[in-house]
Amino acid sequence: MKISLVLGACLLLAPTATLAKTVEVRMVNNTAGGGPGFVPDLVRIDPGDSIHFIAKDPGHNAQSIPGMLPEDAEPFDGEMSRDLSVTFQKSGLYGFRCSPHYFIGMVGLIVVGDVHNEAALKQQSHPGMAQGSFKNIFQRLDANAP
Ligand SMILES: [Cu+2]
């Protein structure tokens, strides 16, 4: 009884910044910029936080892009038209895509804690419109913009 009261008090007093959070990323057919995409396509979280990919519209998935992960980070590969939850432990940048719409630029970037692999990710080449999408995302990342 006494121990549980102490634990409860500690949880109440813990600063919210240390609590893991979940950020939602929607997979949609029509973004504000037109065409299918992830909303948002640039997300900043802390190690231990999670992303919940929501299949708002069918026909999309979320999968990490080989070569666009921090060293030793776990890749992820969501099923088509299904929600996916991923918890990120390793800090760094994670590039991801929708497999059927990669070439028309349905990609995104997750920033986990400190950035240390940006140069490597920027050198990655992508098919079709994905190259321009990542260029735009990295410009916002560098400008600290949403
Ligand atoms: Cu898609």
Short mmCIF file of N, CA and C in Angstrom, two decimals, residues 27 38 53 61-66 69 75-79 84 94-100 102 106-108:
data_model
loop_
_atom_site.label_atom_id
_atom_site.label_comp_id
_atom_site.label_asym_id
_atom_site.label_seq_id
_atom_site.Cartn_x
_atom_site.Cartn_y
_atom_site.Cartn_z
N MET A 27 -2.14 7.94 -43.78
CA MET A 27 -1.86 7.59 -45.18
C MET A 27 -3.12 7.92 -45.96
N PHE A 38 1.79 10.91 -47.03
CA PHE A 38 1.75 10.76 -45.57
C PHE A 38 1.52 12.14 -44.96
N PHE A 53 0.95 4.69 -37.84
CA PHE A 53 0.55 4.96 -39.21
C PHE A 53 -0.90 4.53 -39.37
N ASN A 61 0.78 1.68 -47.73
CA ASN A 61 1.47 1.05 -46.61
C ASN A 61 2.63 1.95 -46.20
N ALA A 62 3.30 1.58 -45.15
CA ALA A 62 4.47 2.33 -44.68
C ALA A 62 5.61 1.35 -44.47
N GLN A 63 6.70 1.57 -45.16
CA GLN A 63 7.86 0.69 -44.97
C GLN A 63 9.14 1.53 -44.98
N SER A 64 10.09 1.13 -44.16
CA SER A 64 11.37 1.83 -44.13
C SER A 64 12.10 1.58 -45.45
N ILE A 65 12.91 2.56 -45.85
CA ILE A 65 13.67 2.46 -47.09
C ILE A 65 15.07 1.93 -46.77
N PRO A 66 15.48 0.82 -47.41
CA PRO A 66 16.82 0.29 -47.15
C PRO A 66 17.88 1.38 -47.39
N LEU A 69 18.23 4.22 -42.72
CA LEU A 69 17.99 3.97 -41.30
C LEU A 69 19.29 4.22 -40.54
N PRO A 75 14.40 -2.35 -39.39
CA PRO A 75 13.52 -1.89 -40.47
C PRO A 75 12.05 -2.20 -40.12
N PHE A 76 11.13 -1.54 -40.80
CA PHE A 76 9.71 -1.86 -40.61
C PHE A 76 9.04 -1.96 -41.97
N ASP A 77 7.98 -2.74 -42.03
CA ASP A 77 7.31 -3.01 -43.30
C ASP A 77 5.84 -3.30 -43.03
N GLY A 78 5.01 -2.29 -43.19
CA GLY A 78 3.58 -2.44 -42.91
C GLY A 78 2.83 -3.10 -44.06
N GLU A 79 1.72 -3.74 -43.71
CA GLU A 79 0.87 -4.37 -44.73
C GLU A 79 0.02 -3.32 -45.41
N LEU A 84 -0.24 0.60 -38.72
CA LEU A 84 1.04 0.05 -38.26
C LEU A 84 1.57 0.93 -37.14
N TYR A 94 15.05 8.30 -40.19
CA TYR A 94 14.47 7.11 -40.81
C TYR A 94 13.64 7.57 -42.02
N GLY A 95 14.07 7.18 -43.22
CA GLY A 95 13.27 7.44 -44.41
C GLY A 95 12.29 6.31 -44.63
N PHE A 96 11.06 6.64 -45.02
CA PHE A 96 10.08 5.59 -45.28
C PHE A 96 9.25 5.93 -46.51
N ARG A 97 8.54 4.93 -47.02
CA ARG A 97 7.78 5.09 -48.26
C ARG A 97 6.52 4.25 -48.21
N CYS A 98 5.64 4.55 -49.15
CA CYS A 98 4.52 3.66 -49.48
C CYS A 98 4.99 2.90 -50.71
N SER A 99 5.02 1.56 -50.65
CA SER A 99 5.64 0.82 -51.76
C SER A 99 4.98 1.07 -53.12
N PRO A 100 3.63 1.05 -53.26
CA PRO A 100 3.09 1.29 -54.60
C PRO A 100 3.21 2.74 -55.09
N TYR A 102 5.79 4.95 -54.18
CA TYR A 102 7.14 5.50 -53.97
C TYR A 102 7.53 6.39 -55.15
N MET A 106 5.40 9.35 -52.62
CA MET A 106 4.79 9.14 -51.30
C MET A 106 5.85 8.60 -50.35
N VAL A 107 6.54 9.55 -49.72
CA VAL A 107 7.63 9.21 -48.80
C VAL A 107 7.54 10.11 -47.57
N GLY A 108 8.33 9.78 -46.57
CA GLY A 108 8.36 10.60 -45.37
C GLY A 108 9.65 10.39 -44.61
#
